[in-house]
Each structure stands twice: as structure tokens, then as C-alpha cells.
Coordinates of C-alpha atoms and ligand atoms in Angstrom, one line a residue:
X311 CA 96.8 31.9 8.4
X312 CA 97.6 32.3 4.5
X313 CA 97.3 35.1 2.3
X314 CA 93.4 35.2 0.9
X315 CA 93.3 34.6 -2.8
X316 CA 93.3 38.1 -4.6
X317 CA 89.2 37.2 -5.5
X318 CA 88.4 36.9 -2.0
X319 CA 90.6 39.9 -0.6
X320 CA 88.6 42.8 0.5
X321 CA 88.9 45.9 -2.0
X322 CA 91.2 48.4 -0.4
X323 CA 89.6 51.6 0.7
X324 CA 90.4 54.8 -0.1
X325 CA 94.2 55.9 0.1
X326 CA 94.4 57.9 3.4
X327 CA 97.0 60.6 2.9
X328 CA 98.3 62.9 5.8
X329 CA 100.0 66.2 4.7
X330 CA 102.2 67.5 7.6
X331 CA 102.5 71.2 7.4
X332 CA 100.6 74.0 6.0
X333 CA 103.0 76.5 4.8
X334 CA 102.8 77.5 1.0
X335 CA 103.8 73.9 -0.1
X336 CA 101.3 72.0 2.0
X337 CA 98.6 74.2 1.0
X338 CA 99.5 74.1 -2.7
X339 CA 99.6 70.3 -2.3
X340 CA 95.9 70.3 -0.4
X341 CA 94.8 72.5 -3.2
X342 CA 95.9 70.3 -5.8
X343 CA 94.8 67.0 -4.3
X344 CA 91.4 68.9 -3.5
X345 CA 91.2 69.7 -7.3
X346 CA 92.3 66.0 -8.5
X347 CA 89.6 64.7 -6.2
X348 CA 86.8 66.9 -7.5
X349 CA 87.7 66.1 -10.9
X350 CA 87.6 62.0 -10.4
X351 CA 84.2 62.4 -8.2
X352 CA 82.8 64.0 -11.5
X353 CA 83.9 61.3 -13.5
X354 CA 80.7 59.6 -14.7
X355 CA 80.2 55.8 -13.5
X356 CA 81.6 52.8 -15.8
X357 CA 78.9 52.2 -18.6
X358 CA 76.2 49.9 -17.0
X359 CA 76.9 50.9 -13.4
X360 CA 74.8 52.8 -11.5
X361 CA 77.2 52.5 -8.4
X362 CA 78.6 56.1 -7.6
X363 CA 82.5 56.2 -7.8
X364 CA 83.8 55.6 -4.7
X365 CA 86.2 58.5 -3.5
X366 CA 89.7 57.5 -4.8
X367 CA 91.4 59.2 -1.9
X368 CA 91.1 61.1 1.4
X369 CA 93.5 63.7 2.5
X370 CA 94.2 65.7 5.9
X371 CA 96.4 68.7 6.3
X372 CA 97.8 68.6 9.7
X373 CA 99.3 72.1 10.9
X374 CA 101.2 72.7 14.2
X375 CA 100.0 76.1 14.6
X376 CA 96.5 77.5 15.7
X377 CA 95.7 79.0 12.6
X378 CA 97.7 79.5 8.8
X379 CA 99.9 82.4 8.8
X380 CA 103.2 83.5 6.8
X381 CA 105.6 86.2 7.7
X382 CA 105.3 89.9 6.8
X383 CA 107.2 89.9 3.6
X384 CA 106.9 89.7 -0.3
X385 CA 107.4 86.5 -2.5
X386 CA 108.1 86.5 -6.1
X387 CA 106.7 83.1 -7.9
X388 CA 109.1 82.1 -10.8
X389 CA 107.6 81.3 -14.2
X390 CA 108.1 77.7 -13.7
X391 CA 105.7 78.0 -10.6
X392 CA 103.2 80.2 -12.4
X393 CA 102.7 77.6 -15.2
X394 CA 101.7 75.0 -12.2
X395 CA 99.5 77.7 -10.7
X396 CA 98.1 77.9 -13.8
X397 CA 97.7 74.3 -14.2
X398 CA 95.9 73.9 -10.9
X399 CA 93.3 76.7 -12.1
X400 CA 94.6 79.5 -9.9
X401 CA 97.0 81.3 -12.1
X402 CA 94.7 84.1 -13.1
X403 CA 93.8 84.9 -9.8
X404 CA 97.4 85.0 -8.7
X405 CA 98.6 87.0 -11.4
X406 CA 96.0 89.5 -10.8
X407 CA 97.4 89.9 -7.4
X408 CA 100.9 90.3 -8.8
X409 CA 99.7 92.7 -11.5
X410 CA 98.0 94.8 -8.6
X411 CA 101.5 95.1 -7.0
X412 CA 102.9 97.0 -10.0
X413 CA 103.4 100.7 -9.8
X414 CA 103.4 103.2 -12.8
X415 CA 106.9 103.1 -14.5
X416 CA 107.8 99.8 -13.1
X417 CA 108.4 97.9 -16.5
X418 CA 106.9 94.7 -15.5
X419 CA 104.1 94.6 -18.1
X420 CA 104.3 91.8 -20.5
X421 CA 105.6 92.8 -23.8
X422 CA 105.1 91.1 -27.4
X423 CA 107.5 88.6 -26.5
X424 CA 105.6 87.5 -23.7
X425 CA 108.2 89.0 -21.2
X426 CA 108.2 91.5 -18.6
X427 CA 111.0 93.0 -16.3
X428 CA 112.3 90.5 -13.7
X429 CA 114.8 92.7 -12.2
X430 CA 117.1 96.0 -12.9
X431 CA 120.6 95.5 -12.0
X432 CA 122.8 98.2 -10.5
X433 CA 126.2 98.6 -8.4
X434 CA 125.1 99.2 -4.9
X435 CA 128.7 100.7 -4.3
X436 CA 127.9 103.6 -6.5
X437 CA 130.1 102.3 -9.5
X438 CA 128.8 103.6 -12.9
X439 CA 126.9 106.2 -10.8
X440 CA 124.6 104.0 -9.4
X441 CA 122.9 103.5 -13.1
X442 CA 121.5 100.3 -14.4
X443 CA 124.3 98.2 -16.2
X444 CA 121.5 95.2 -17.0
X445 CA 118.1 94.6 -17.2
X446 CA 116.8 91.2 -17.1
X447 CA 113.3 89.9 -18.4
X448 CA 111.1 86.9 -17.4
X449 CA 108.3 85.2 -19.5
X450 CA 105.1 86.2 -18.0
X451 CA 106.4 89.2 -16.1
X452 CA 107.6 89.7 -12.5
X453 CA 105.1 87.8 -10.3
X454 CA 105.4 89.1 -6.8
X455 CA 103.0 89.6 -3.9
X456 CA 102.8 89.4 -0.1
X457 CA 102.9 86.1 1.4
X458 CA 99.9 86.3 3.2
X459 CA 98.1 87.2 -0.1
X460 CA 99.4 83.9 -1.7
X461 CA 98.5 82.0 1.1
X462 CA 95.0 83.3 1.5
X463 CA 94.3 82.4 -2.2
X464 CA 95.7 78.9 -2.0
X465 CA 93.5 78.5 1.2
X466 CA 90.3 79.5 -0.5
X467 CA 90.6 76.4 -2.5
X468 CA 91.4 74.0 0.1
X469 CA 88.3 72.5 2.0
X470 CA 88.1 73.3 5.7
X471 CA 86.9 70.0 6.6
X472 CA 90.3 68.6 5.5
X473 CA 92.4 70.6 7.9
X474 CA 93.2 70.3 11.6
X475 CA 95.3 72.8 13.5
X476 CA 97.3 72.8 16.5
X477 CA 98.3 69.1 15.5
X478 CA 102.4 69.2 16.1
X479 CA 104.0 65.8 14.9
X480 CA 106.3 64.2 17.2
X481 CA 106.7 60.8 15.7
X482 CA 105.3 58.0 13.4
X483 CA 105.8 54.6 13.2
X484 CA 104.6 51.7 10.5
X485 CA 104.1 48.1 11.2
X486 CA 105.2 46.1 8.1
X487 CA 102.5 46.5 5.4
X488 CA 100.4 48.0 7.7
X489 CA 99.1 51.5 7.9
X490 CA 101.1 54.7 9.5
X491 CA 100.4 55.7 12.9
X492 CA 101.1 59.6 13.5
X493 CA 101.4 61.0 17.0
X494 CA 101.0 64.7 17.8
X495 CA 102.2 66.5 21.0
X496 CA 98.6 66.9 22.3
X497 CA 98.3 63.2 22.9
X498 CA 96.3 62.2 19.9
X499 CA 97.1 59.7 17.1
X500 CA 95.9 59.5 13.6
X501 CA 96.4 56.4 11.0
X502 CA 97.0 57.0 7.5
X503 CA 98.6 55.1 4.5
X504 CA 101.2 57.9 3.1
X505 CA 102.5 60.8 5.1
X506 CA 103.9 63.6 3.3
X507 CA 106.4 66.1 5.2
X508 CA 105.8 69.6 4.0
X509 CA 106.9 71.0 7.5
X510 CA 109.8 73.1 6.6
X511 CA 113.6 73.7 6.8
X512 CA 113.3 72.3 10.5
X513 CA 111.1 69.3 9.4
X514 CA 110.5 66.7 12.2
X515 CA 109.5 64.2 9.4
X516 CA 112.8 64.6 7.9
X517 CA 114.7 64.2 11.2
X518 CA 112.5 61.2 12.1
X519 CA 113.1 59.4 8.7
X520 CA 116.7 60.0 8.7
X521 CA 117.2 58.9 12.5
X522 CA 115.5 55.7 11.8
X523 CA 118.2 54.7 9.4
X524 CA 121.1 56.1 11.5
X525 CA 121.5 59.1 8.8
X526 CA 120.5 62.0 11.2
X527 CA 124.0 63.9 10.3
X528 CA 123.4 63.7 6.6
X529 CA 120.3 66.0 6.9
X530 CA 121.2 68.9 9.2
X531 CA 120.6 72.4 7.9
X532 CA 123.9 74.7 7.2
X533 CA 124.5 78.1 7.3
X534 CA 125.3 79.6 3.9
X535 CA 127.6 82.3 5.0
X536 CA 124.9 85.0 4.6
X537 CA 122.1 86.8 6.7
X538 CA 119.6 89.1 5.5
X539 CA 117.7 92.2 6.7
X540 CA 114.0 92.0 5.9
X541 CA 111.2 94.8 5.9
X542 CA 108.3 96.7 4.5
X543 CA 108.6 100.1 3.7
X544 CA 105.6 102.3 2.9
X545 CA 106.1 103.1 -0.9
X546 CA 105.1 106.9 -0.2
X547 CA 108.5 107.1 1.9
X548 CA 110.6 105.3 -1.0
X549 CA 108.9 107.7 -3.4
X550 CA 109.8 110.8 -1.6
X551 CA 113.2 109.4 -0.8
X552 CA 114.2 108.0 -4.2
X553 CA 112.0 109.1 -6.8
X554 CA 109.3 107.1 -9.0
X555 CA 111.6 105.0 -11.2
X556 CA 113.7 103.3 -8.6
X557 CA 110.9 102.8 -6.4
X558 CA 108.6 101.4 -8.7
X559 CA 111.4 99.0 -10.5
X560 CA 112.1 95.7 -9.0
X561 CA 115.8 96.3 -8.3
X562 CA 119.0 94.6 -7.5
X563 CA 121.7 96.7 -5.8
X564 CA 125.2 94.7 -5.9
X565 CA 128.5 95.3 -4.1
X566 CA 131.1 93.0 -2.9
X567 CA 129.8 90.4 -0.2
X568 CA 126.5 92.2 -0.2
X569 CA 123.2 93.1 -2.4
X570 CA 120.1 95.1 -1.6
X571 CA 116.7 93.7 -3.3
X572 CA 113.5 95.6 -3.4
X573 CA 110.3 95.5 -5.3
X574 CA 106.7 96.6 -4.5
X575 CA 104.1 94.3 -2.8
X576 CA 100.5 94.3 -1.2
X577 CA 98.8 96.2 -4.1
X578 CA 101.8 98.5 -4.5
X579 CA 101.2 99.9 -0.7
X580 CA 104.7 98.6 0.7
X581 CA 107.9 98.3 -1.0
X582 CA 109.6 95.0 0.2
X583 CA 113.3 95.5 1.0
X584 CA 115.8 92.6 1.6
X585 CA 119.6 93.8 2.5
X586 CA 121.5 90.6 2.5
X587 CA 125.4 90.8 3.8
X588 CA 127.8 87.7 3.4
X589 CA 131.3 86.3 4.6
X590 CA 132.7 84.1 2.2
X591 CA 136.2 83.9 3.8
X592 CA 135.2 81.1 6.2
X593 CA 133.9 78.6 3.4
X594 CA 130.8 77.0 2.3
X595 CA 129.2 76.0 5.7
X596 CA 130.6 78.0 8.4
X597 CA 128.7 77.7 12.0
X598 CA 126.3 80.5 12.6
X599 CA 126.7 82.1 15.9
X600 CA 123.3 82.6 17.5
X601 CA 120.8 80.1 18.5
X602 CA 118.0 81.7 16.8
X603 CA 117.8 81.8 12.7
X604 CA 115.5 84.7 12.8
X605 CA 116.1 87.9 15.0
X606 CA 113.0 90.2 15.3
X607 CA 113.3 93.9 16.0
X608 CA 117.0 94.5 15.4
X609 CA 118.2 98.0 15.7
X610 CA 118.4 99.5 12.2
X611 CA 121.8 101.0 13.3
X612 CA 123.2 97.4 12.7
X613 CA 121.9 97.3 9.0
X614 CA 123.4 100.7 8.4
X615 CA 126.7 99.8 9.9
X616 CA 126.7 96.9 7.5
X617 CA 125.9 98.9 4.5
X618 CA 128.4 101.7 5.3
X619 CA 129.8 103.0 2.1
X620 CA 126.8 101.8 -0.2
X621 CA 125.4 104.1 -2.8
X622 CA 123.5 107.2 -2.0
X623 CA 120.5 105.6 -3.2
X624 CA 120.6 102.6 -1.6
X625 CA 121.5 104.4 1.6
X626 CA 118.2 106.4 1.2
X627 CA 116.2 103.2 1.1
X628 CA 117.8 101.6 3.9
X629 CA 117.5 104.7 6.2
X630 CA 114.1 104.3 6.0
X631 CA 113.9 100.5 7.4
X632 CA 112.9 100.3 11.0
X633 CA 113.4 97.7 13.4
X634 CA 113.9 94.9 10.7
X635 CA 114.1 91.1 11.1
X636 CA 117.3 89.4 10.4
X637 CA 117.5 86.0 9.1
X638 CA 120.2 83.8 8.7
X639 CA 120.4 82.1 5.4
X640 CA 120.6 78.4 6.0
X641 CA 119.9 75.4 3.4
X642 CA 119.4 71.5 3.6
X643 CA 122.3 69.6 2.0
X644 CA 121.9 67.3 -1.0
X645 CA 119.8 64.4 0.5
X646 CA 120.3 61.0 -0.4
X647 CA 116.6 60.3 -0.3
X648 CA 113.3 62.5 -0.1
X649 CA 111.5 59.1 0.2
X650 CA 111.3 56.0 2.6
X651 CA 108.7 53.4 2.1
X652 CA 105.2 55.3 2.4
X653 CA 106.7 58.5 3.8
X654 CA 108.0 61.5 1.5
X655 CA 109.4 65.1 2.2
X656 CA 108.5 68.2 0.2
X657 CA 109.0 71.6 -0.1
X658 CA 111.8 73.1 2.2
X659 CA 111.7 70.0 4.3
X660 CA 113.5 68.2 1.4
X661 CA 115.3 71.0 -0.2
X662 CA 115.3 74.4 1.4
X663 CA 117.8 76.7 -0.2
X664 CA 119.1 80.1 -0.2
X665 CA 116.5 82.5 -1.7
X666 CA 118.8 83.9 -4.4
X667 CA 116.8 82.8 -7.5
X668 CA 113.7 83.5 -5.8
X669 CA 112.6 80.1 -6.4
X670 CA 112.4 77.7 -2.9
X671 CA 108.8 78.0 -2.8
X672 CA 108.6 77.6 -6.4
X673 CA 110.3 74.6 -6.4
X674 CA 107.9 73.3 -3.8
X675 CA 105.1 74.2 -5.8
X676 CA 106.5 71.9 -8.6
X677 CA 106.8 69.0 -5.9
X678 CA 103.2 69.3 -4.8
X679 CA 101.6 69.5 -8.4
X680 CA 103.6 66.2 -9.2
X681 CA 103.0 64.5 -6.1
X682 CA 99.3 65.3 -6.3
X683 CA 99.3 63.7 -9.6
X684 CA 100.7 60.9 -8.9
X685 CA 98.5 60.1 -5.8
X686 CA 95.7 60.6 -7.9
X687 CA 96.6 57.8 -10.4
X688 CA 93.8 55.2 -10.6
X689 CA 96.0 52.7 -9.9
X690 CA 97.7 53.6 -6.7
X691 CA 96.6 52.0 -3.8
X692 CA 97.8 51.7 -0.1
X693 CA 99.9 48.7 -1.2
X694 CA 101.9 50.4 -4.0
X695 CA 101.9 54.1 -2.9
X696 CA 105.4 53.9 -2.0
X697 CA 106.1 53.1 -6.0
X698 CA 104.4 56.6 -6.8
X699 CA 106.6 58.1 -4.2
X700 CA 109.7 56.6 -5.7
X701 CA 108.7 57.8 -9.0
X702 CA 108.2 61.8 -7.5
X703 CA 111.7 61.4 -6.0
X704 CA 113.3 59.9 -9.3
X705 CA 111.5 62.8 -11.4
X706 CA 112.3 65.9 -8.6
X707 CA 115.2 65.3 -6.7
X708 CA 117.9 66.0 -9.3
X709 CA 116.4 69.1 -10.6
X710 CA 115.7 70.5 -7.3
X711 CA 118.9 69.7 -5.8
X712 CA 120.6 71.2 -8.8
X713 CA 118.5 74.5 -8.4
X714 CA 119.6 74.8 -4.8
X715 CA 123.3 74.5 -5.6
X716 CA 122.9 77.3 -8.1
X717 CA 121.1 79.1 -5.9
X718 CA 124.2 79.2 -3.6
X719 CA 126.1 80.2 -6.7
X720 CA 123.8 82.6 -7.8
X721 CA 124.3 84.5 -4.5
X722 CA 128.2 84.8 -5.2
X723 CA 127.1 86.0 -8.7
X724 CA 124.9 88.8 -7.3
X725 CA 127.9 89.8 -4.8
X726 CA 130.2 90.0 -7.5
X727 CA 132.4 87.0 -6.0
X728 CA 131.7 84.6 -8.7
X729 CA 134.1 84.0 -11.8
X730 CA 132.1 86.6 -13.5
X731 CA 133.1 89.1 -11.1
X732 CA 132.1 92.7 -12.2
X733 CA 132.3 91.8 -15.8
X734 CA 128.9 92.8 -16.9
X735 CA 128.7 91.0 -19.9
X736 CA 129.6 87.7 -18.4
X737 CA 127.5 88.5 -15.4
X738 CA 124.3 88.8 -17.7
X739 CA 125.2 85.4 -19.7
X740 CA 125.4 83.6 -16.6
X741 CA 122.3 85.1 -15.0
X742 CA 120.0 84.6 -18.1
X743 CA 121.7 81.1 -18.6
X744 CA 120.5 80.0 -15.3
X745 CA 117.2 81.3 -15.0
X746 CA 116.1 80.5 -18.3
X747 CA 116.9 76.8 -17.3
X748 CA 114.8 76.9 -14.1
X749 CA 112.1 78.6 -15.9
X750 CA 111.8 76.7 -19.0
X751 CA 110.8 73.4 -17.4
X752 CA 108.0 71.6 -19.0
X753 CA 105.7 70.5 -16.1
X754 CA 103.7 68.2 -18.2
X755 CA 106.7 66.5 -19.3
X756 CA 107.8 66.2 -15.5
X757 CA 104.2 64.5 -14.8
X758 CA 104.2 62.2 -18.0
X759 CA 107.7 61.1 -16.9
X760 CA 106.8 60.2 -13.1
X761 CA 103.5 58.4 -14.1
X762 CA 105.6 56.2 -16.8
X763 CA 108.0 55.3 -13.9
X764 CA 105.1 54.6 -11.8
X765 CA 103.5 52.3 -14.3
X766 CA 106.3 50.8 -15.1
X767 CA 107.1 49.6 -11.6
X768 CA 103.7 48.0 -11.7
X769 CA 104.3 45.8 -14.9
Ligands
LIG1247 C1 114.6 85.9 2.5 C2 113.9 84.7 1.9 C3 113.4 85.3 0.5 C4 112.6 84.4 -0.1 N1 112.2 84.7 -1.5 C5 111.3 83.6 -2.2 C6 110.8 84.1 -3.3 O1 111.0 85.1 -3.7 N2 110.3 83.1 -4.0 C7 110.1 81.6 -3.8 O2 109.8 80.8 -4.4 N3 110.8 81.3 -2.4 C8 111.6 82.5 -1.8 N4 111.9 81.9 -0.5 C9 111.9 80.5 0.0 C10 110.5 80.1 0.4 O3 110.3 81.1 1.5 C11 110.4 78.9 1.1 O4 110.9 78.0 0.2 C12 108.8 78.5 1.5 O5 108.3 79.5 2.1 C13 108.9 76.9 2.0 O6 107.5 76.7 2.1 P1 107.1 75.3 3.1 O7 105.7 75.3 2.9 O8 107.9 74.0 2.3 O9 107.4 75.5 4.7 P2 107.2 76.5 5.8 O10 106.6 77.8 5.1 O11 108.5 76.5 6.7 O12 106.0 76.0 6.2 C14 106.0 74.6 7.1 C15 104.8 74.5 7.8 O13 104.6 73.1 8.6 C16 104.5 73.7 10.0 N5 105.1 72.5 11.0 C17 106.2 72.7 11.1 N6 106.7 71.5 12.1 C18 105.5 71.0 12.2 C19 105.3 69.7 12.7 N7 106.2 68.8 13.4 N8 103.9 69.3 12.6 C20 102.8 70.0 11.9 N9 103.0 71.0 11.5 C21 104.7 71.5 11.4 C22 104.8 75.0 10.3 O14 104.1 75.5 11.3 C23 104.7 75.6 8.9 O15 103.2 76.2 8.6 C24 112.5 82.9 0.4 C25 113.1 82.4 1.4 C26 113.8 83.4 2.5 C27 114.4 83.1 3.5

């Protein structure tokens, strides 16, 4: 049977969007889509028409776990992502949470120039008596919270009816020109028109996408040569050990091949401590020796052994850490594509990076904002949604992969093994140039460029 003439074709139903994964990025996408949906449904009907506007799209978020959860640690939202949260209408809420973590004397408050403290840098091996050698500022002030607080905030804006738990994707398939069938470990299946993989660094969507094209080896995450001990320490203990200035101030202690970071979180009740250790002698992608990337309940003596010889203030803080977790720092190599047909990757699934610029989740938040905007475009249909996904890839891939590579370089900068070494003037110049470029993104321009690409592809 031939194709029906366009006038006799049934109007396509609403676009059915499936989001895989309910971490920070999947939830931001769900929030952004819910917001777009609300906006479109509240649009008045066309003049002369009484028909209510049909829902432009529907979406469901599938999460493999039984409930949403985040690890017990802090997270920093960069100025670039704060602009997105503001555009999504949750910026003020987030800023209130972050400001609630600031402690007296911490210096994060935003000054007349619109900037507040980002981090204070000191040598962690006691050089210069452990006194600050550089203070870096950020637009909007330092925006850290406990991860669970951020997750809760996002969740409050996502309709519960759009979320399904205990849905672990194991497979998807698509007939040419047809819808996508998504299969879950519990034996159930769902149909959708577009599948968005926000399922983290070990993404199943990414593996299936690359496997289908014989490209599996191109997407294997790689160890960066670094690992980090993570813990939350009660603030009063840190205050008693090192005094108010060091406790309150977001701080980085730098030494060759290691650096320790700390800042207050959870309404200032805890100090989030992350102590990195690296081995740069084996090159960029050495092999990580153990099966697990994350070990829990690690003997704190191992941390103290790794930090032997550190400055007395760092030692005093690390001695308060009990049974930390230890994380191997992996990233995803530069993927040749984020999109195949009606399937796209975002967040860590597309570009997991080392955490040295505090911008991995922030980049995923940029992805989510852009994707939601494109998918809500009034001209998107199940037949052309792949063009909208392509526009997302065209705008996001180069920027985020550049940031990912810079993040690795920034780890070397913080650990005094970059070309800047311990030259404080050069160190400060490189750090400021890099972070300014990341933070100064024009998120409206990103959207406009992507929409223009999509509209051009329809012409
Ligand atoms: C030490 C450290 C510090 C960091 N600090 C910062 C920081 O300060 N600022 C910042 O911006 N970033 C930071 N990051 C990076 C940030 O943590 C990540 O980029 C971010 O959490 C990724 O979010 P995501 O939603 O993409 O993935 P994830 O958080 O990994 O979420 C993926 C979700 O998908 C679900 N899932 C997985 N597989 C399936 C499946 N098959 N089916 C269904 N669901 C599935 C999982 O259960 C999970 O809920 C840091 C990272 C590390 C390691």
C-alpha cells in the first residue's frame, strides 16, 4: 500500500519522550520538560478555536533504583549552570540552599562586582607556611550544597506521575520509521518516540548505541590516574582543629600529585572533604587495579599514608576523617557521536569528566536545558525529532568535550604538574582564564543556535 497523501494522514499524537536515569541530569531534564509542558498547555487556543491545545509531548522518567538517591557528599553548581537553574525558575531556591551553607568568615558573599569567593588556594605541603597564595572569585558566589538537597529540590518540581522506579533498561530496538521499544530487567516493555540516556558514566544506552554500530571500544570509560577519598566531617570538629578562617573558607590545598579540597555543606553542619591522590608516571589512561571504582568504609590509615608529609593544617583536617569512601576518577573519552537517530545521550552518559573544575553535573544541566527546549519546539514531531537531537549534538558536543579535556588539565594544574608548575602568577592566570570561559557561556545563545539548526534542517 502506498503512502497516504499528507491531507489524509492522521495527525501525529504527542511526542512520547523516555528519559533513562534519575540522577541530577535526568531530573533536571524532567523538570525542564514539565516546565515547557506547563507553558504550552497554558497557551491560549488559536483565535476562533475553542479546542483545547493538545499536550505537545508526554514524558516518562525510568529509574533503575527503587527511589531517587544521591551519595552523601557535596556538590558545587558553577555559574554557567546557575544561569540555567535561574532560567528554569529554581535558581532562587538553589541559591538560598547554598547561601545557607556559608559560615561566618567564609567570604562567599557576593560583592558589588557581582562576585564572591570561589576558592582560596594554599600549598598543601607547607610551602609559604600554608598561607593563601591566590584567592579566586566567581560570579554569583560559591554555590555548594549537599547532593541530597539538590536532588530534593529538583524532585519537588517533577510530577510524580511521570516517574517509574525499578525500571532498569537492558535493551532497546526500533523498526525503521517506527517507535522505539524499551525493554527492562523486570520483563516489561514500553514504547516511545525518543529515548534519552541520562544513565550515568556506566550508561547502558551508550553501550547499546555504540555496540549497534560496532564501536563499543570507542566508549569505554578510562581511569585518569587519580583517586579521591571523600567524607563529611562535622563542622564543630574542624573548627576545634583548625579555627574559623580555614573551616569557613572553601579551600584547596595543593601539593605535587595531590590536592585536598574542603567546603561547608548541609546548612553549614558539615565540611565536605575530598582528598585527591594521583600517579602521573603511567601516562593518561593507566589501568585501575580493582574491580570496583568506588570502595566504601576504607581504613583512614590509608588516607594518612597517602598524605604523609602534608602541611599541619591539612593533616589536622584529614585526621578527623573516619572510614572514608575512595573513588577512582574515570572519564568518558571524546565520543564521536551523542546521537543516533531518535536516541541521545546526556550528562555523564555522554561526557563524564574528572571533577577538577566542579562542572560535570553543571554540564549535564546545560544539556538538559537545551534538550528540553528543542523537544518542546512546536514543529517537533516523531518523524523529525532526530533533527532536533542532531541540533543538540551540534551545539553541545564540542563545548562539553573541551571542558572535559580541560578538567583533566586542571587536575594537573591543581597538583602542580602542569606547565605553570608552582609559579603563582601563571597558575592564577591559567585558572582564571579557564574558569571564566566555562562560566561565561551565554545559555540563551546556545538555545537560539540549536533552534536555528533545527529549523534550518526542516527547510
Ligand atoms: C569526586 C567527585 C566530585 C564531583 N563534584 C562535582 C561538582 O562539585 N560539581 C559538578 O557539577 N559535578 C561534580 N561531579 C560530577 C557529577 O557528580 C556528575 O557529573 C553527575 O552526578 C552526573 O549526573 P548524571 O545524572 O549524569 O548521572 P548519575 O548521577 O550517575 O545518574 C544516573 C542515574 O541513572 C540510573 N541508571 C543507571 N543505569 C540505568 C539503567 N540501565 N536503567 C535505568 N536507570 C539507570 C542510576 O541509578 C542513576 O540514578 C563530581 C564527581 C566526582 C566523582
